[in-house]
Amino acid sequence: MDNVKKTVFSAVQPTGKITLGNYLGAIRNWTPLQNEYDCLYCVADLHSLTVTQVPAELRKNTLELAALYLACGIDPSKSSLFIQSHVHEHAELAWILDTIAYVGEMNRMTQFKDKSRKHADNINMGLMNYPVLMASDILLYQAHLVPIGKDQTQHLEITRDIAERFNGRYSDTFVVPEALTFRTGASIKSLQDPTAKMSKSDPNENATVTLFDDKDAIRRKLRRAVTDCDTSIRYGEDKPAISNLLTIYSLCSGESVKDAEKRFDGQGYGTFKDAVADSVISVIEPIQTKQRRIIADKSYLEGVLKQGAEQAERIARKTLDKVYRKVGLVGRFR
Ligand code: ATP
Ligand code: LTN
């Protein structure tokens, strides 16, 4: 069995414009995995309904995000790329897993508490159920590895708990997945508050660089990024803002943080911020060019998503049939 490839699953919600944090912390790490694993990459549109969406915008963001995956190097001949709602098994397995998950553990989830605070007027059941749907995404494909940013590790823990609980109650059914987090880039911070993560739903435009920003916007936002009290350019716990910019620079330029500290030693914040902007532009611009080309070729994009959904559904169907049998549902008469 050792030569059987392991499965990788990951997803991002189409809740707005993808940020540099999403890219460096998640999507960028997906492409190298394609050569070693069977990978499934999904646009989690059902998850995004847990906060209020404008329907036309959600549709647009969903297709734009799928095109962005391709522009970032997801290769449909190696990986399955699909839209979550196109594979109805996600919602169906989530229902079964709802009967395994406990209200108490959902209530304790950091993201649920954060989002309940942010969207106090819309604390819907889906928001609380969010981690169960995520568990369903992962367990449907018997995924071994789940590449995610640090903020999602708690959701992966709960997925493991749910899988183990189900396996314990109904006998071995699910692979218990592991998180794959990447040391650098796992948490890119807001440009306006380096103690908070960069988040695509942040209402302050200057806090995030998105993959849709043009050159001038990127430069302007980096110039406006907050800094720390002294003027030195070094990495350290007492320098959260400059450390964040050094991380971004290092990930975008390929130069180590140590070498970057040496390069910018004694230079002003202005020069440093311009260099960070240049490195970010050099990463984002080629992605934007590719993404625009893909969006313009509607039939290509639809073809990729159709094929992805078909490939995903074959695996999902098998898992769901097994689950239905194990919990005691009568199979459909044919
Ligand atoms: P929202 O603001 O709508 O909650 P988000 O920006 O937090 O969105 P998600 O869709 O929740 O993004 O996350 C997509 C992926 O990007 C996840 O794997 C997540 O861990 C990763 N990610 C999100 N923000 C960051 C960040 N600031 N640094 C590194 N990785 C991140
Ligand atoms: N909740 C995730 C998006 C997501 C996901 C998944 C990630 C939905 N389903 C399954 C990994 C595996 C987020 O990044 N906010």
Short mmCIF file of N, CA, C and O in Angstrom, two decimals, residues 154-254:
data_model
loop_
_atom_site.label_atom_id
_atom_site.label_comp_id
_atom_site.label_asym_id
_atom_site.label_seq_id
_atom_site.Cartn_x
_atom_site.Cartn_y
_atom_site.Cartn_z
N GLN A 154 -7.57 24.94 14.42
CA GLN A 154 -8.61 24.50 15.36
C GLN A 154 -9.72 23.74 14.63
O GLN A 154 -10.23 22.74 15.14
N HIS A 155 -10.04 24.20 13.42
CA HIS A 155 -11.06 23.48 12.64
C HIS A 155 -10.57 22.11 12.21
O HIS A 155 -11.35 21.17 12.07
N LEU A 156 -9.28 22.00 12.02
CA LEU A 156 -8.77 20.69 11.63
C LEU A 156 -8.78 19.73 12.81
O LEU A 156 -9.06 18.53 12.68
N GLU A 157 -8.50 20.28 13.99
CA GLU A 157 -8.56 19.46 15.20
C GLU A 157 -9.97 18.87 15.40
O GLU A 157 -10.14 17.71 15.72
N ILE A 158 -10.97 19.72 15.18
CA ILE A 158 -12.35 19.27 15.38
C ILE A 158 -12.72 18.23 14.31
O ILE A 158 -13.45 17.28 14.57
N THR A 159 -12.16 18.40 13.11
CA THR A 159 -12.39 17.42 12.04
C THR A 159 -11.83 16.06 12.48
O THR A 159 -12.47 15.01 12.29
N ARG A 160 -10.65 16.10 13.07
CA ARG A 160 -10.03 14.84 13.54
C ARG A 160 -10.88 14.21 14.65
O ARG A 160 -11.12 13.01 14.65
N ASP A 161 -11.37 15.05 15.55
CA ASP A 161 -12.22 14.53 16.65
C ASP A 161 -13.48 13.88 16.08
O ASP A 161 -13.89 12.80 16.53
N ILE A 162 -14.11 14.55 15.12
CA ILE A 162 -15.34 14.02 14.53
C ILE A 162 -15.06 12.69 13.83
O ILE A 162 -15.81 11.72 13.98
N ALA A 163 -13.95 12.64 13.08
CA ALA A 163 -13.60 11.40 12.36
C ALA A 163 -13.37 10.26 13.35
O ALA A 163 -13.89 9.15 13.17
N GLU A 164 -12.63 10.55 14.40
CA GLU A 164 -12.32 9.49 15.38
C GLU A 164 -13.59 9.04 16.10
O GLU A 164 -13.78 7.85 16.36
N ARG A 165 -14.46 9.99 16.41
CA ARG A 165 -15.71 9.65 17.11
C ARG A 165 -16.57 8.75 16.21
O ARG A 165 -17.14 7.76 16.67
N PHE A 166 -16.67 9.13 14.94
CA PHE A 166 -17.46 8.32 14.00
C PHE A 166 -16.85 6.93 13.87
O PHE A 166 -17.56 5.90 13.97
N ASN A 167 -15.52 6.88 13.66
CA ASN A 167 -14.85 5.58 13.50
C ASN A 167 -15.06 4.71 14.74
O ASN A 167 -15.25 3.51 14.64
N GLY A 168 -15.02 5.35 15.91
CA GLY A 168 -15.19 4.62 17.17
C GLY A 168 -16.61 4.06 17.29
O GLY A 168 -16.81 2.93 17.75
N ARG A 169 -17.58 4.85 16.84
CA ARG A 169 -18.97 4.44 17.00
C ARG A 169 -19.41 3.44 15.93
O ARG A 169 -20.15 2.50 16.22
N TYR A 170 -18.94 3.62 14.70
CA TYR A 170 -19.46 2.80 13.58
C TYR A 170 -18.40 1.94 12.90
O TYR A 170 -18.63 1.43 11.82
N SER A 171 -17.22 1.85 13.45
CA SER A 171 -16.05 1.13 12.88
C SER A 171 -15.35 1.99 11.84
O SER A 171 -15.93 2.95 11.31
N ASP A 172 -14.11 1.60 11.58
CA ASP A 172 -13.23 2.42 10.74
C ASP A 172 -13.86 2.84 9.42
O ASP A 172 -14.23 1.99 8.60
N THR A 173 -14.01 4.14 9.21
CA THR A 173 -14.65 4.65 8.00
C THR A 173 -13.81 5.76 7.37
O THR A 173 -13.59 5.78 6.17
N PHE A 174 -13.37 6.68 8.23
CA PHE A 174 -12.67 7.87 7.72
C PHE A 174 -11.17 7.83 8.00
O PHE A 174 -10.75 7.40 9.08
N VAL A 175 -10.40 8.33 7.05
CA VAL A 175 -9.00 8.64 7.32
C VAL A 175 -8.99 9.83 8.28
O VAL A 175 -9.77 10.77 8.09
N VAL A 176 -8.16 9.78 9.30
CA VAL A 176 -8.06 10.92 10.22
C VAL A 176 -6.99 11.87 9.65
O VAL A 176 -5.81 11.51 9.60
N PRO A 177 -7.41 13.06 9.18
CA PRO A 177 -6.48 13.92 8.44
C PRO A 177 -5.51 14.69 9.33
O PRO A 177 -5.76 14.88 10.52
N GLU A 178 -4.44 15.13 8.67
CA GLU A 178 -3.48 15.97 9.40
C GLU A 178 -3.37 17.34 8.73
O GLU A 178 -3.45 17.43 7.50
N ALA A 179 -3.12 18.36 9.54
CA ALA A 179 -2.93 19.71 8.99
C ALA A 179 -1.54 19.82 8.41
O ALA A 179 -0.60 19.23 8.93
N LEU A 180 -1.45 20.58 7.35
CA LEU A 180 -0.14 20.87 6.77
C LEU A 180 -0.01 22.38 6.84
O LEU A 180 -0.63 23.11 6.06
N THR A 181 0.74 22.86 7.84
CA THR A 181 0.91 24.32 7.92
C THR A 181 2.35 24.64 7.54
O THR A 181 3.24 23.82 7.72
N PHE A 182 2.53 25.80 7.02
CA PHE A 182 3.85 26.17 6.52
C PHE A 182 4.38 27.24 7.46
O PHE A 182 3.67 28.18 7.79
N ARG A 183 5.60 27.05 7.89
CA ARG A 183 6.13 27.87 8.97
C ARG A 183 6.06 29.37 8.63
O ARG A 183 5.44 30.14 9.35
N THR A 184 6.69 29.74 7.54
CA THR A 184 6.62 31.17 7.20
C THR A 184 5.37 31.41 6.36
O THR A 184 5.02 30.59 5.52
N GLY A 185 4.74 32.52 6.62
CA GLY A 185 3.57 32.87 5.82
C GLY A 185 2.30 32.31 6.41
O GLY A 185 1.21 32.61 5.95
N ALA A 186 2.43 31.49 7.48
CA ALA A 186 1.25 30.86 8.06
C ALA A 186 0.31 31.92 8.61
O ALA A 186 -0.89 31.71 8.69
N SER A 187 0.88 33.08 8.97
CA SER A 187 0.00 34.13 9.45
C SER A 187 0.55 35.50 9.06
O SER A 187 1.39 36.08 9.75
N ILE A 188 0.04 36.00 7.94
CA ILE A 188 0.40 37.35 7.50
C ILE A 188 -0.54 38.31 8.23
O ILE A 188 -1.74 38.04 8.35
N LYS A 189 0.02 39.39 8.74
CA LYS A 189 -0.79 40.30 9.57
C LYS A 189 -1.33 41.48 8.77
O LYS A 189 -0.81 41.82 7.70
N SER A 190 -2.33 42.10 9.37
CA SER A 190 -2.93 43.31 8.78
C SER A 190 -1.86 44.40 8.68
O SER A 190 -1.02 44.54 9.57
N LEU A 191 -1.92 45.20 7.60
CA LEU A 191 -0.93 46.27 7.44
C LEU A 191 -1.23 47.44 8.38
O LEU A 191 -0.40 48.30 8.60
N GLN A 192 -2.44 47.46 8.92
CA GLN A 192 -2.82 48.55 9.82
C GLN A 192 -2.78 48.14 11.29
O GLN A 192 -2.79 48.98 12.18
N ASP A 193 -2.77 46.84 11.55
CA ASP A 193 -2.71 46.36 12.93
C ASP A 193 -1.99 45.01 12.95
O ASP A 193 -2.61 43.96 12.75
N PRO A 194 -0.68 45.04 13.19
CA PRO A 194 0.11 43.82 13.07
C PRO A 194 -0.18 42.77 14.15
O PRO A 194 0.45 41.72 14.15
N THR A 195 -1.16 43.05 15.02
CA THR A 195 -1.52 42.01 15.99
C THR A 195 -2.71 41.19 15.45
O THR A 195 -3.03 40.14 15.99
N ALA A 196 -3.35 41.70 14.38
CA ALA A 196 -4.50 40.97 13.81
C ALA A 196 -4.10 40.36 12.47
O ALA A 196 -3.23 40.90 11.78
N LYS A 197 -4.74 39.25 12.09
CA LYS A 197 -4.37 38.65 10.80
C LYS A 197 -4.94 39.49 9.64
O LYS A 197 -5.96 40.16 9.79
N MET A 198 -4.24 39.42 8.51
CA MET A 198 -4.76 40.07 7.32
C MET A 198 -5.97 39.26 6.88
O MET A 198 -5.86 38.05 6.71
N SER A 199 -7.12 39.92 6.72
CA SER A 199 -8.34 39.17 6.46
C SER A 199 -9.11 39.82 5.32
O SER A 199 -9.23 41.04 5.28
N LYS A 200 -9.65 38.99 4.42
CA LYS A 200 -10.30 39.58 3.25
C LYS A 200 -11.61 40.29 3.59
O LYS A 200 -12.10 41.08 2.82
N SER A 201 -12.15 40.02 4.79
CA SER A 201 -13.38 40.73 5.15
C SER A 201 -13.09 41.99 5.97
O SER A 201 -14.01 42.62 6.47
N ASP A 202 -11.84 42.37 6.11
CA ASP A 202 -11.50 43.59 6.84
C ASP A 202 -12.06 44.81 6.09
O ASP A 202 -11.75 45.01 4.92
N PRO A 203 -12.88 45.61 6.75
CA PRO A 203 -13.47 46.76 6.06
C PRO A 203 -12.45 47.86 5.75
O PRO A 203 -12.69 48.69 4.88
N ASN A 204 -11.32 47.86 6.45
CA ASN A 204 -10.30 48.88 6.19
C ASN A 204 -9.44 48.46 5.00
O ASN A 204 -8.61 47.56 5.09
N GLU A 205 -9.64 49.16 3.88
CA GLU A 205 -8.95 48.79 2.63
C GLU A 205 -7.44 48.81 2.74
O GLU A 205 -6.75 48.06 2.07
N ASN A 206 -6.93 49.71 3.60
CA ASN A 206 -5.48 49.84 3.72
C ASN A 206 -4.84 48.70 4.51
O ASN A 206 -3.63 48.59 4.58
N ALA A 207 -5.67 47.87 5.11
CA ALA A 207 -5.14 46.78 5.95
C ALA A 207 -4.69 45.59 5.13
O ALA A 207 -3.91 44.76 5.59
N THR A 208 -5.21 45.49 3.91
CA THR A 208 -4.92 44.29 3.12
C THR A 208 -4.38 44.66 1.74
O THR A 208 -4.75 45.68 1.18
N VAL A 209 -3.51 43.79 1.21
CA VAL A 209 -3.19 43.86 -0.21
C VAL A 209 -3.97 42.72 -0.83
O VAL A 209 -3.92 41.59 -0.32
N THR A 210 -4.75 42.99 -1.88
CA THR A 210 -5.48 41.89 -2.49
C THR A 210 -4.81 41.50 -3.82
O THR A 210 -4.01 42.27 -4.36
N LEU A 211 -5.14 40.33 -4.30
CA LEU A 211 -4.55 39.88 -5.56
C LEU A 211 -5.18 40.60 -6.76
O LEU A 211 -4.83 40.31 -7.89
N PHE A 212 -6.09 41.53 -6.47
CA PHE A 212 -6.74 42.29 -7.53
C PHE A 212 -6.27 43.75 -7.55
O PHE A 212 -6.69 44.52 -8.39
N ASP A 213 -5.41 44.12 -6.60
CA ASP A 213 -4.93 45.50 -6.54
C ASP A 213 -3.94 45.78 -7.67
O ASP A 213 -3.13 44.91 -8.01
N ASP A 214 -4.02 47.02 -8.22
CA ASP A 214 -3.01 47.34 -9.24
C ASP A 214 -1.74 47.85 -8.53
O ASP A 214 -1.73 48.07 -7.33
N LYS A 215 -0.71 48.02 -9.35
CA LYS A 215 0.61 48.45 -8.86
C LYS A 215 0.55 49.63 -7.90
O LYS A 215 1.15 49.63 -6.83
N ASP A 216 -0.20 50.66 -8.33
CA ASP A 216 -0.23 51.89 -7.54
C ASP A 216 -0.89 51.65 -6.19
O ASP A 216 -0.44 52.17 -5.17
N ALA A 217 -1.95 50.84 -6.20
CA ALA A 217 -2.64 50.57 -4.94
C ALA A 217 -1.72 49.78 -4.00
O ALA A 217 -1.66 50.07 -2.79
N ILE A 218 -0.98 48.83 -4.55
CA ILE A 218 -0.08 48.03 -3.71
C ILE A 218 0.98 48.94 -3.07
O ILE A 218 1.22 48.89 -1.86
N ARG A 219 1.55 49.80 -3.91
CA ARG A 219 2.59 50.70 -3.39
C ARG A 219 2.02 51.64 -2.32
O ARG A 219 2.60 51.82 -1.26
N ARG A 220 0.85 52.19 -2.60
CA ARG A 220 0.23 53.12 -1.65
C ARG A 220 -0.05 52.43 -0.32
O ARG A 220 0.26 52.94 0.74
N LYS A 221 -0.60 51.21 -0.39
CA LYS A 221 -0.96 50.51 0.86
C LYS A 221 0.29 50.16 1.67
O LYS A 221 0.29 50.27 2.89
N LEU A 222 1.35 49.77 0.97
CA LEU A 222 2.57 49.41 1.72
C LEU A 222 3.22 50.66 2.31
O LEU A 222 3.75 50.64 3.41
N ARG A 223 3.16 51.77 1.58
CA ARG A 223 3.72 53.01 2.13
C ARG A 223 2.97 53.44 3.38
O ARG A 223 3.53 54.01 4.31
N ARG A 224 1.66 53.15 3.39
CA ARG A 224 0.83 53.55 4.54
C ARG A 224 0.86 52.54 5.68
O ARG A 224 0.26 52.78 6.73
N ALA A 225 1.52 51.41 5.46
CA ALA A 225 1.53 50.36 6.51
C ALA A 225 2.11 50.92 7.80
O ALA A 225 3.07 51.70 7.77
N VAL A 226 1.52 50.56 8.93
CA VAL A 226 2.02 51.07 10.21
C VAL A 226 3.39 50.46 10.48
O VAL A 226 3.74 49.39 9.97
N THR A 227 4.19 51.16 11.30
CA THR A 227 5.53 50.66 11.63
C THR A 227 5.67 50.61 13.15
O THR A 227 4.73 50.95 13.87
N ASP A 228 6.84 50.19 13.63
CA ASP A 228 7.03 50.11 15.09
C ASP A 228 7.77 51.36 15.56
O ASP A 228 8.20 52.19 14.76
N CYS A 229 7.99 51.45 16.92
CA CYS A 229 8.51 52.73 17.41
C CYS A 229 9.93 53.08 16.97
O CYS A 229 10.14 54.15 16.46
N ASP A 230 10.92 52.18 17.08
CA ASP A 230 12.25 52.63 16.63
C ASP A 230 12.35 52.45 15.11
O ASP A 230 11.44 51.95 14.47
N THR A 231 13.44 52.90 14.54
CA THR A 231 13.50 52.93 13.07
C THR A 231 14.29 51.76 12.47
O THR A 231 14.51 51.73 11.27
N SER A 232 14.73 50.82 13.32
CA SER A 232 15.56 49.73 12.78
C SER A 232 14.71 48.74 11.99
O SER A 232 13.53 48.54 12.27
N ILE A 233 15.35 48.11 11.01
CA ILE A 233 14.65 47.12 10.20
C ILE A 233 15.16 45.75 10.60
O ILE A 233 16.18 45.27 10.11
N ARG A 234 14.50 45.19 11.60
CA ARG A 234 14.90 43.86 12.05
C ARG A 234 13.67 43.08 12.49
O ARG A 234 12.62 43.67 12.80
N TYR A 235 13.82 41.75 12.53
CA TYR A 235 12.74 40.84 12.86
C TYR A 235 12.75 40.61 14.37
O TYR A 235 13.81 40.41 14.95
N GLY A 236 11.64 40.67 15.03
CA GLY A 236 11.63 40.40 16.47
C GLY A 236 10.24 40.59 17.04
O GLY A 236 9.41 41.29 16.45
N GLU A 237 10.02 39.96 18.21
CA GLU A 237 8.69 40.03 18.83
C GLU A 237 8.28 41.45 19.17
O GLU A 237 7.09 41.81 19.14
N ASP A 238 9.29 42.28 19.50
CA ASP A 238 9.00 43.67 19.85
C ASP A 238 8.78 44.53 18.59
O ASP A 238 8.53 45.73 18.70
N LYS A 239 8.90 43.92 17.41
CA LYS A 239 8.75 44.67 16.16
C LYS A 239 7.72 43.98 15.25
O LYS A 239 8.06 43.53 14.15
N PRO A 240 6.47 43.87 15.70
CA PRO A 240 5.50 43.08 14.91
C PRO A 240 5.24 43.64 13.51
O PRO A 240 5.10 42.88 12.56
N ALA A 241 5.21 44.96 13.36
CA ALA A 241 4.88 45.53 12.05
C ALA A 241 6.02 45.28 11.06
O ALA A 241 5.78 44.83 9.93
N ILE A 242 7.26 45.58 11.48
CA ILE A 242 8.39 45.39 10.56
C ILE A 242 8.62 43.89 10.32
O ILE A 242 8.96 43.47 9.20
N SER A 243 8.39 43.07 11.33
CA SER A 243 8.55 41.61 11.13
C SER A 243 7.58 41.12 10.06
O SER A 243 7.93 40.29 9.22
N ASN A 244 6.37 41.64 10.10
CA ASN A 244 5.36 41.25 9.10
C ASN A 244 5.82 41.67 7.70
O ASN A 244 5.76 40.88 6.76
N LEU A 245 6.33 42.90 7.59
CA LEU A 245 6.79 43.36 6.27
C LEU A 245 8.01 42.56 5.80
O LEU A 245 8.15 42.24 4.62
N LEU A 246 8.89 42.21 6.76
CA LEU A 246 10.06 41.39 6.38
C LEU A 246 9.62 40.00 5.91
O LEU A 246 10.17 39.47 4.95
N THR A 247 8.60 39.44 6.56
CA THR A 247 8.09 38.13 6.15
C THR A 247 7.54 38.22 4.73
O THR A 247 7.82 37.38 3.87
N ILE A 248 6.74 39.26 4.49
CA ILE A 248 6.16 39.44 3.15
C ILE A 248 7.28 39.60 2.12
O ILE A 248 7.28 38.95 1.08
N TYR A 249 8.25 40.44 2.45
CA TYR A 249 9.36 40.68 1.51
C TYR A 249 10.09 39.36 1.22
O TYR A 249 10.37 39.02 0.07
N SER A 250 10.38 38.64 2.28
CA SER A 250 11.15 37.40 2.12
C SER A 250 10.39 36.39 1.27
O SER A 250 10.95 35.77 0.36
N LEU A 251 9.10 36.23 1.53
CA LEU A 251 8.31 35.25 0.76
C LEU A 251 8.15 35.67 -0.70
O LEU A 251 8.08 34.83 -1.59
N CYS A 252 8.08 36.98 -0.94
CA CYS A 252 7.87 37.44 -2.32
C CYS A 252 9.17 37.55 -3.10
O CYS A 252 9.18 37.41 -4.31
N SER A 253 10.29 37.81 -2.41
CA SER A 253 11.56 38.00 -3.14
C SER A 253 12.39 36.73 -3.16
O SER A 253 13.30 36.58 -3.98
N GLY A 254 12.12 35.83 -2.20
CA GLY A 254 12.91 34.61 -2.12
C GLY A 254 14.18 34.80 -1.28
O GLY A 254 14.93 33.86 -1.04
#
